[in-house]
Coordinates of C-alpha atoms and ligand atoms in Angstrom, one line a residue:
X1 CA -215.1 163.3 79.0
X2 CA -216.2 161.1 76.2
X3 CA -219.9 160.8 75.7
X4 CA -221.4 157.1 77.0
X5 CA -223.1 155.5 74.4
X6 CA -226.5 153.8 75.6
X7 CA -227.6 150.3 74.6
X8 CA -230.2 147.6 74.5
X9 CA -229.7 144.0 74.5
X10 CA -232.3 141.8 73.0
X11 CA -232.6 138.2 74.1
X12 CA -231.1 137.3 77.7
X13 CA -229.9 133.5 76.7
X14 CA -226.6 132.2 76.8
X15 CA -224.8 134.6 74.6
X16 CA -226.7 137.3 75.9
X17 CA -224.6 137.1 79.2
X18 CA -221.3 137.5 77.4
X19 CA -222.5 140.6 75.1
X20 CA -223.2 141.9 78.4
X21 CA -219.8 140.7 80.1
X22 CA -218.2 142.6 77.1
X23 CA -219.9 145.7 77.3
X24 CA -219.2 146.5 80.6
X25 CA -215.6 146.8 79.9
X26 CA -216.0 149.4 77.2
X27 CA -216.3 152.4 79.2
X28 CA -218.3 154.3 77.1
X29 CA -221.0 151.8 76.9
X30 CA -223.5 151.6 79.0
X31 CA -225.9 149.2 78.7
X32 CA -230.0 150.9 79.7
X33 CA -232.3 148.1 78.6
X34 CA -232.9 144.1 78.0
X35 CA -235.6 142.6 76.0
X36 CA -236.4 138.9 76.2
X37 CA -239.6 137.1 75.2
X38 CA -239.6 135.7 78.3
X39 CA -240.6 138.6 80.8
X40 CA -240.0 137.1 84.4
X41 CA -236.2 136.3 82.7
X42 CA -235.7 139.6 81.8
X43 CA -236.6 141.0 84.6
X44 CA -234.5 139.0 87.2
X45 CA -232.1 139.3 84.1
X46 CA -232.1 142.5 84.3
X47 CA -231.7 142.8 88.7
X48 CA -228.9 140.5 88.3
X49 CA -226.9 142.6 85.9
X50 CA -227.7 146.0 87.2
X51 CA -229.5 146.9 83.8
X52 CA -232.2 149.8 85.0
X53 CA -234.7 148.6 82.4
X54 CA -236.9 145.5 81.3
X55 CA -238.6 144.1 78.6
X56 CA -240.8 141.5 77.6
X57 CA -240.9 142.0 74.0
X58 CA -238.2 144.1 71.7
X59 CA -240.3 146.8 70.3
X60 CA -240.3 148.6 73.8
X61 CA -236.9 148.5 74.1
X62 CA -236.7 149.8 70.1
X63 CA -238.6 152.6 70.8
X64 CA -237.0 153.9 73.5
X65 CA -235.1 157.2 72.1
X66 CA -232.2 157.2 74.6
X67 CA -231.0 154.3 73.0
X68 CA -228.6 154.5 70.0
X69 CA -227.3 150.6 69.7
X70 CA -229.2 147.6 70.0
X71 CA -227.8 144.3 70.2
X72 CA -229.5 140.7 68.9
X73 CA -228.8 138.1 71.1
X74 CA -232.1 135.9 70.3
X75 CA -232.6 132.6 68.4
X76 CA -231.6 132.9 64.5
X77 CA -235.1 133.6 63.7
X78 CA -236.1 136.8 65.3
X79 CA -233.0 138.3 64.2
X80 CA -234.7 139.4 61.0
X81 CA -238.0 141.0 62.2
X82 CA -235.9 142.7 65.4
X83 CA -232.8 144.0 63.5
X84 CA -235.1 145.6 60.6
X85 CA -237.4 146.9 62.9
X86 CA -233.8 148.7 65.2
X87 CA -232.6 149.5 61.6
X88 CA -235.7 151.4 61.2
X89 CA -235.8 153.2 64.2
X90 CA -232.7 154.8 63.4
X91 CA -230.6 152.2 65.5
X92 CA -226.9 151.3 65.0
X93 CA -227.8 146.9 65.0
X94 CA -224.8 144.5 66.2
X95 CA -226.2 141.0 65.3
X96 CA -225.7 137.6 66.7
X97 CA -224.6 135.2 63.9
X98 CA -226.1 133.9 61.7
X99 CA -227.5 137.3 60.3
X100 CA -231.0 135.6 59.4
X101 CA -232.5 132.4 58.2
X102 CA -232.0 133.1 54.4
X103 CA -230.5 135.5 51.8
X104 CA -234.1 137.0 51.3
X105 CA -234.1 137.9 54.8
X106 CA -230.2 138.8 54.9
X107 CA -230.0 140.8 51.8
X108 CA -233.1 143.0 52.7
X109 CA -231.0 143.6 56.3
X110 CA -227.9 144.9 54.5
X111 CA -229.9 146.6 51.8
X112 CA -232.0 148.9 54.6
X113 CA -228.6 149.5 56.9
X114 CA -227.2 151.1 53.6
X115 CA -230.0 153.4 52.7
X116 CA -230.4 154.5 56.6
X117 CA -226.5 154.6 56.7
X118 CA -226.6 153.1 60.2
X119 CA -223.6 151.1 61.6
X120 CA -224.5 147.5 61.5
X121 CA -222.5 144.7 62.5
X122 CA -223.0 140.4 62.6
X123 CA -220.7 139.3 65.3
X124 CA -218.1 136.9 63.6
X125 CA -216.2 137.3 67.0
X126 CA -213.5 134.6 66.2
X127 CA -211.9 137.3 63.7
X128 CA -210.5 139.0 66.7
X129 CA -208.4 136.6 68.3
X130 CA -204.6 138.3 67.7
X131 CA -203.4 134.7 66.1
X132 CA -205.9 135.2 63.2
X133 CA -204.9 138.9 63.0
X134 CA -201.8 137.6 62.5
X135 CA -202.6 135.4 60.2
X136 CA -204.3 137.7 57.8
X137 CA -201.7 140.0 57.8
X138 CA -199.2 137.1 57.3
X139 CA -201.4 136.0 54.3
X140 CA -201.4 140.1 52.9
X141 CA -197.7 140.4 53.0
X142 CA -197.2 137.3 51.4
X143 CA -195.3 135.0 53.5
X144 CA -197.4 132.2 52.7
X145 CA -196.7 132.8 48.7
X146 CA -200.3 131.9 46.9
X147 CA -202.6 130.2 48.7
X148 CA -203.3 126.9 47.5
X149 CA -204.3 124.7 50.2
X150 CA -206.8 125.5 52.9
X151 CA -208.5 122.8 55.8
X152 CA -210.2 123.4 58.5
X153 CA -213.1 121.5 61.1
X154 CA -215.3 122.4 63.5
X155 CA -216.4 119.4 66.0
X156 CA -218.2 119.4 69.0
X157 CA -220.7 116.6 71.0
X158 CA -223.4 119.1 72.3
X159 CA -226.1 116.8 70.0
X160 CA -224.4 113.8 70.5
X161 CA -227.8 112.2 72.2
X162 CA -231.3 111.5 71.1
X163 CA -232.0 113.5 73.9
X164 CA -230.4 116.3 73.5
X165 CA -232.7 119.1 71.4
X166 CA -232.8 123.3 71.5
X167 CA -234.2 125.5 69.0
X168 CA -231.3 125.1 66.5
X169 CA -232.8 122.0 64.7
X170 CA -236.2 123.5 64.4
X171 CA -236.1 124.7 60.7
X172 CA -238.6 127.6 62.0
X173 CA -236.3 128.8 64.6
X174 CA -232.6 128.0 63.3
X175 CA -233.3 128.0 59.8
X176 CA -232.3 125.3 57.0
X177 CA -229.3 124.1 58.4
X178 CA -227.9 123.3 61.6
X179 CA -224.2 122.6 62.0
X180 CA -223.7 124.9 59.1
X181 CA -225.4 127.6 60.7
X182 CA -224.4 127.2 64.2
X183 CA -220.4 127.0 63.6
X184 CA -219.6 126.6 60.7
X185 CA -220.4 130.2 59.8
X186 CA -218.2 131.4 62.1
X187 CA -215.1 129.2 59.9
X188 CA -216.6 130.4 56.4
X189 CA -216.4 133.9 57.4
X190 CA -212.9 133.1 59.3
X191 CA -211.7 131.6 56.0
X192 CA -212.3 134.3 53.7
X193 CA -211.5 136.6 56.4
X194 CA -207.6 135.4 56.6
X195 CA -207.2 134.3 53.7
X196 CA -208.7 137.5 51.4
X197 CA -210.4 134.5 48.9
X198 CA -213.7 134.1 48.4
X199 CA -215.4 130.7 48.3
X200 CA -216.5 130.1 44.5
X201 CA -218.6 126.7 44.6
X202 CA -219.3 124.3 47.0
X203 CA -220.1 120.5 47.2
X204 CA -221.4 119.4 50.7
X205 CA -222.6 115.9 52.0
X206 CA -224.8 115.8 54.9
X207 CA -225.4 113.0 57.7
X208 CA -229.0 113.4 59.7
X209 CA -228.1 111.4 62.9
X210 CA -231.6 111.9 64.5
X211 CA -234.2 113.0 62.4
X212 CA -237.0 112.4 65.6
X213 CA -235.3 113.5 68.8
X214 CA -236.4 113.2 72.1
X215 CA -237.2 116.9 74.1
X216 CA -237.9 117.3 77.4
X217 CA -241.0 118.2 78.2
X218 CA -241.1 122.0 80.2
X219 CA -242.7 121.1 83.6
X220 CA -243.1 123.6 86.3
X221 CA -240.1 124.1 88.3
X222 CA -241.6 122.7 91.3
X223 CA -243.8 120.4 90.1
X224 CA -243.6 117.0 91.4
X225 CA -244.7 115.4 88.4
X226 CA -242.1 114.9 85.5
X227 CA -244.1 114.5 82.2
X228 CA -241.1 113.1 80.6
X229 CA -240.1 113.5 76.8
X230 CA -242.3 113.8 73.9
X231 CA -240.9 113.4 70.0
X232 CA -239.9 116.2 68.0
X233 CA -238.9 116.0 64.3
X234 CA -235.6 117.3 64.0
X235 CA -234.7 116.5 60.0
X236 CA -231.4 118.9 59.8
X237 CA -228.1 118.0 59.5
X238 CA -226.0 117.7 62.4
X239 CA -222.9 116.5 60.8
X240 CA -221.4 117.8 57.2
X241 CA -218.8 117.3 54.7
X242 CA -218.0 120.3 52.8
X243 CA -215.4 120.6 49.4
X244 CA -214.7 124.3 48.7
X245 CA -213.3 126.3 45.3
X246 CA -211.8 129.6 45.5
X247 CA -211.7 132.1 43.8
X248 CA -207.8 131.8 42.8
X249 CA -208.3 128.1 42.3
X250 CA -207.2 127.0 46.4
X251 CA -209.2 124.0 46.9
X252 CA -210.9 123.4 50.7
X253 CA -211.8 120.8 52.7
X254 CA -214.5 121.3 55.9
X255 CA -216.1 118.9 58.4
X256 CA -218.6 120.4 60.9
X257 CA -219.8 118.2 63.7
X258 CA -222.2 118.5 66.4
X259 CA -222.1 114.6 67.2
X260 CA -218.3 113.9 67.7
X261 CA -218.3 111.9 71.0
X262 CA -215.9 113.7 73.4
X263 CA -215.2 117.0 71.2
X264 CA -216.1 119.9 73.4
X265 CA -215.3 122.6 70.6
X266 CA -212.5 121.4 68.4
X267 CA -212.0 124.3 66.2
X268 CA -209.0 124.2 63.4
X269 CA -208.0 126.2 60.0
X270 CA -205.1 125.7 58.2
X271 CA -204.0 127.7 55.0
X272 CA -200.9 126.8 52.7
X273 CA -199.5 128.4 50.3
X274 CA -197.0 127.6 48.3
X275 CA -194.1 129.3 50.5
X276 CA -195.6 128.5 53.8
X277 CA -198.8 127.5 55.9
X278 CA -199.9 128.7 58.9
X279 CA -202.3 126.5 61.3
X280 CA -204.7 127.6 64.7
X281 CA -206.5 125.7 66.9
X282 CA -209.0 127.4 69.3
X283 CA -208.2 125.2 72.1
X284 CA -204.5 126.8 71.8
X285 CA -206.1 130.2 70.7
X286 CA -202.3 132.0 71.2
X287 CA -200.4 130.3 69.4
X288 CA -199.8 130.0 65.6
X289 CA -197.9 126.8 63.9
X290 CA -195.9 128.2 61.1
X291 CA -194.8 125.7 58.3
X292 CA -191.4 125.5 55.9
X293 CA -190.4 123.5 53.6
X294 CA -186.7 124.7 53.5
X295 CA -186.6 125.6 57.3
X296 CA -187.3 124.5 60.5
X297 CA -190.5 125.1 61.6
X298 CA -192.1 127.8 64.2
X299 CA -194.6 128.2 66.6
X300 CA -195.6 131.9 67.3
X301 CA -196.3 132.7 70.2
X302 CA -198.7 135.6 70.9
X303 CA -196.6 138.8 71.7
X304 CA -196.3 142.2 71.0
X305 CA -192.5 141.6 70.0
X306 CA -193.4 138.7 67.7
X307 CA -196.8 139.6 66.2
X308 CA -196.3 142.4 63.0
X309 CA -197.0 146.1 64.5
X310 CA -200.0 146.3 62.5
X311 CA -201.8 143.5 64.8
X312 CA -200.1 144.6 68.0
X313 CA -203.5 146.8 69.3
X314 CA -205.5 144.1 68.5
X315 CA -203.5 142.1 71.6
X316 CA -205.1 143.0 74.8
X317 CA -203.1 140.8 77.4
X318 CA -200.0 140.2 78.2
X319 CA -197.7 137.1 76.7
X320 CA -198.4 134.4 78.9
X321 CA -201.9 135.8 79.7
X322 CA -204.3 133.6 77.8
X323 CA -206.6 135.7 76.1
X324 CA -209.9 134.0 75.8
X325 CA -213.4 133.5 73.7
X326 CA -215.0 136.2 75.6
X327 CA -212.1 138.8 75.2
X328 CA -212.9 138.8 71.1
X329 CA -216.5 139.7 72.2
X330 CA -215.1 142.5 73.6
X331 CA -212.4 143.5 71.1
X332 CA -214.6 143.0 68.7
X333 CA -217.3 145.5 70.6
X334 CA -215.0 148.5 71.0
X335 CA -214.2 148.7 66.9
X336 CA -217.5 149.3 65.9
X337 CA -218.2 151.6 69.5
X338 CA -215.4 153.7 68.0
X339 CA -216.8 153.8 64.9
X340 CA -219.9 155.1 66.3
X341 CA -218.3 157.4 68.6
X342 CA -215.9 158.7 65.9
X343 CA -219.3 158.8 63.5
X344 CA -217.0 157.7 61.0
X345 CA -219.9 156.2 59.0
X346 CA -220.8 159.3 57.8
X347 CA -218.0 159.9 56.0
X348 CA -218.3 156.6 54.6
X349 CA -215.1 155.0 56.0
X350 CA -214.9 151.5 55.5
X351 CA -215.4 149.3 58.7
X352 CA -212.9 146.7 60.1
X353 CA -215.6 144.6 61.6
X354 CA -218.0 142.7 59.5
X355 CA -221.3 144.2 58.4
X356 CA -224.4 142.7 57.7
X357 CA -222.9 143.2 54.0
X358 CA -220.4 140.4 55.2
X359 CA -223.5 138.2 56.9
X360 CA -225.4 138.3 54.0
X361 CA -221.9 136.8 51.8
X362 CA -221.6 134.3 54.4
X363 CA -225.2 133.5 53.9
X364 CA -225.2 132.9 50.6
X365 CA -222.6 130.5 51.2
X366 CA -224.7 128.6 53.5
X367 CA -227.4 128.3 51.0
X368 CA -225.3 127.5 48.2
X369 CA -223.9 124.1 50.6
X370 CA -227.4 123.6 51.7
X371 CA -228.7 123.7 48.2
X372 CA -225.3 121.4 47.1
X373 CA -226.5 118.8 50.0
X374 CA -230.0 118.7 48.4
X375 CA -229.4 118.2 45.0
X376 CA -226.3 116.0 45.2
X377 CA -223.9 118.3 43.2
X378 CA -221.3 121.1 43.3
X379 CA -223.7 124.7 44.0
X380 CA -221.9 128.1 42.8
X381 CA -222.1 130.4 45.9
X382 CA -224.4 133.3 44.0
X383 CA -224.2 137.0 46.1
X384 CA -227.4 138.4 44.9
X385 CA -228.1 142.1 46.4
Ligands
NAD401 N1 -220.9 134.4 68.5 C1 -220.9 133.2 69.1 O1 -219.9 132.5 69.3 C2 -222.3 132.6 69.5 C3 -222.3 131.6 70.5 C4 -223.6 131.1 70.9 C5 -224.7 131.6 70.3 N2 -224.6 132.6 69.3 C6 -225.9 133.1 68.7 O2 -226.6 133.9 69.7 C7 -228.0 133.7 69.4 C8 -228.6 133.3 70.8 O3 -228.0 132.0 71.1 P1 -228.0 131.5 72.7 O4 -227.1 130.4 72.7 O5 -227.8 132.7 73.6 O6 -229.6 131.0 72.8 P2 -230.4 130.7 74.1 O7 -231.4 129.8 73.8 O8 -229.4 130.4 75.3 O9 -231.0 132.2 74.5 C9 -231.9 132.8 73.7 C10 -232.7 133.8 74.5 O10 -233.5 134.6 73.7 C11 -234.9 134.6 74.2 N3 -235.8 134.7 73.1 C12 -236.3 133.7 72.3 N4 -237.1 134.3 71.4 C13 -237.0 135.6 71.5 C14 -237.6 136.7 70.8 N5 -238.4 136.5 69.8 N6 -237.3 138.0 71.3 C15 -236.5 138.2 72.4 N7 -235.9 137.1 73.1 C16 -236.2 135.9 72.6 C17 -235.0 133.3 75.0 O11 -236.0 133.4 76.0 C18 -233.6 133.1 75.6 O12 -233.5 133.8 76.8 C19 -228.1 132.7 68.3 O13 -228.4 133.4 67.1 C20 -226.8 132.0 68.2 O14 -226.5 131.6 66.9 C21 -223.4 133.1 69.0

């Protein structure tokens, strides 16, 4: 019988839920423990989900021996303190993204999970659908010819209103960026990720809608009395234009939205090259559209048959069986448990997940456009260890 690994799970939010959902289809994961700054929520947490333990802060959960993995599901800026302090106790660390609020903070992560040789990983879940397997491995073997071209956006209307505020445009909490941060990490990473470029310079433009929004103030439950809003200063970005150079010359265009008026998550990258491009949109996360010049054409259609054998184990569902957001959680997940499982870091072998080696890159990326915004000019991405 395989031995079940034990885990922790730090911060009981919205993404908590699904890094919980995800686990409990691995089944040789078992989830011991849940941490959450707010103790009456992790404990009713906890009851809900059949998790045996509680916590109201991390370090109680960290020191518990039994547990070998711990995973960071708080806001962006307690990632840094809780994954150095896992890292330290001789935990394996899956992150939430982004890794921290700066390269300072980001490069000290990856720096102590390579002197403790722990597994660490910053979950860039998107990687795993099977279409962007595909793609990759389209883009490796060449069928695109050099890459030339590449496009992408990432819109959504979740700050559309004045009133509409969470910890994400608190500079303290999400860190100097907001859009950038919150999705459009996840399309940097998924950039270099398929395409095997890196991002050389960026020159970013970015649009403030609300610098002073409008939060709602936390009454009791049951209280009868509504206090209403109160102003907070919220002076990040929530809309940006980015220009990209890569590293063989492509040139990139990115938009990142969190204000586009009916725009639940539209989520799009397209790569040419110079014999083909390849194009995915989230909201049709199975299927690829496949571009010729000289031919008709394609749309790919996730399937075993179809899909190069090299991707096939990363499909999890039949064809016609949508796979969904929540599934990459999960496929994502059972890599680096395998890893663990198969120790495989000891010998050194090089993960297929990304590490926080790869959240630091995309980091340093986010800086560099943040830094471009500022000053009004293109920003060299520098990867300082
Ligand atoms: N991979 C993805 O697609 C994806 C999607 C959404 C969110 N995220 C990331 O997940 C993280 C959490 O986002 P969310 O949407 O679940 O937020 P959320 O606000 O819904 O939940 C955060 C939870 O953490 C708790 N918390 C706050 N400070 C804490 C601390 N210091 N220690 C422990 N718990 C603390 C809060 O009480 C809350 O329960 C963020 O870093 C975000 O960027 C990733």
């Amino acid at each position: 019988m395989l031995r079940r690994i034990k885990v922790g799970i730090i911060g009981g939010g919205g993404i908590g839920f699904t890094h919980i959902d995800a686990l409990r289809r691995i089944e040789f994961v078992e989830i011991t423990a849940l941490a959450d700054l707010n103790e009456d929520l992790a404990l009713s947490y906890a009851r809900k989900h059949n998790i045996p333990k509680a916590y109201g802060n991390y370090q109680e959960l960290i020191s518990d021996p039994k547990i070998e993995v711990v995973h960071i599901a708080s806001p962006n800026h307690a990632h840094f303190p809780q994954a150095k302090a896992a890292l330290e106790a001789d935990k394996h660390v899956i992150c939430e993204k982004p890794l921290g609020l700066n390269t300072e903070e980001t490069s000290e992560l990856a720096r102590i999970a390579e002197r403790k040789r722990m597994v660490t990983a910053v979950n860039f879940n998107i990687r795993f659908f099977p279409a962007i397997q595909q793609t990759k491995a389209m883009v490796q073997e060449n069928e695109l010819g050099d890459i030339c071209i590449i496009r992408g956006w990432s819109l959504e209307d979740a700050f559309l209103h004045q009133t509409d505020y969470n910890w994400r445009m608190d500079p303290q909490k999400g860190g100097s960026s907001c859009v950038v941060a919150t999705t459009g990490c996840h399309w940097l990473d998924l950039v270099q990720f398929t395409s095997g470029l890196t991002i050389d310079s960026v020159c970013a433009d970015f649009t403030n809608v609300f610098p002073i929004r409008l939060r709602q103030r936390e009454d009791k439950a049951y209280s009868p009395v509504k206090t209403g809003y109160e102003k907070k200063s919220t002076p990040l970005e929530e809309y940006a234009s980015i220009l990209m150079r890569f590293n063989n010359g492509a040139k990139g265009v990115l938009t990142l939205s969190e204000v586009s008026a009916g725009k639940r998550w539209d989520f799009f990258l397209e790569v040419s090259g110079l014999k083909g491009s390849i194009a995915w949109d989230l909201s049709q996360a199975d299927k690829l559209w496949v571009g010729f010049r000289d031919k008709p054409n394609q749309i790919l259609l996730r399937d075993p048959a179809l899909f190069k054998p090299k991707v096939r184990g990363s499909i999890g569902a039949a064809p016609g069986q949508i796979e969904g957001y929540s599934d990459t959680f999960k496929k994502h997940f059972s890599r680096i448990y395998e890893y663990i499982l198969e120790k495989k870091h000891l010998d050194k072998i090089e993960p297929d997940f990304p590490t926080f080696r790869v959240g630091h890159n995309i980091q340093s990326i986010v800086e560099a456009i943040v830094n471009s915004a500022k000053q009004g000019k293109w920003e060299k991405v520098m990867i300082n260890r």
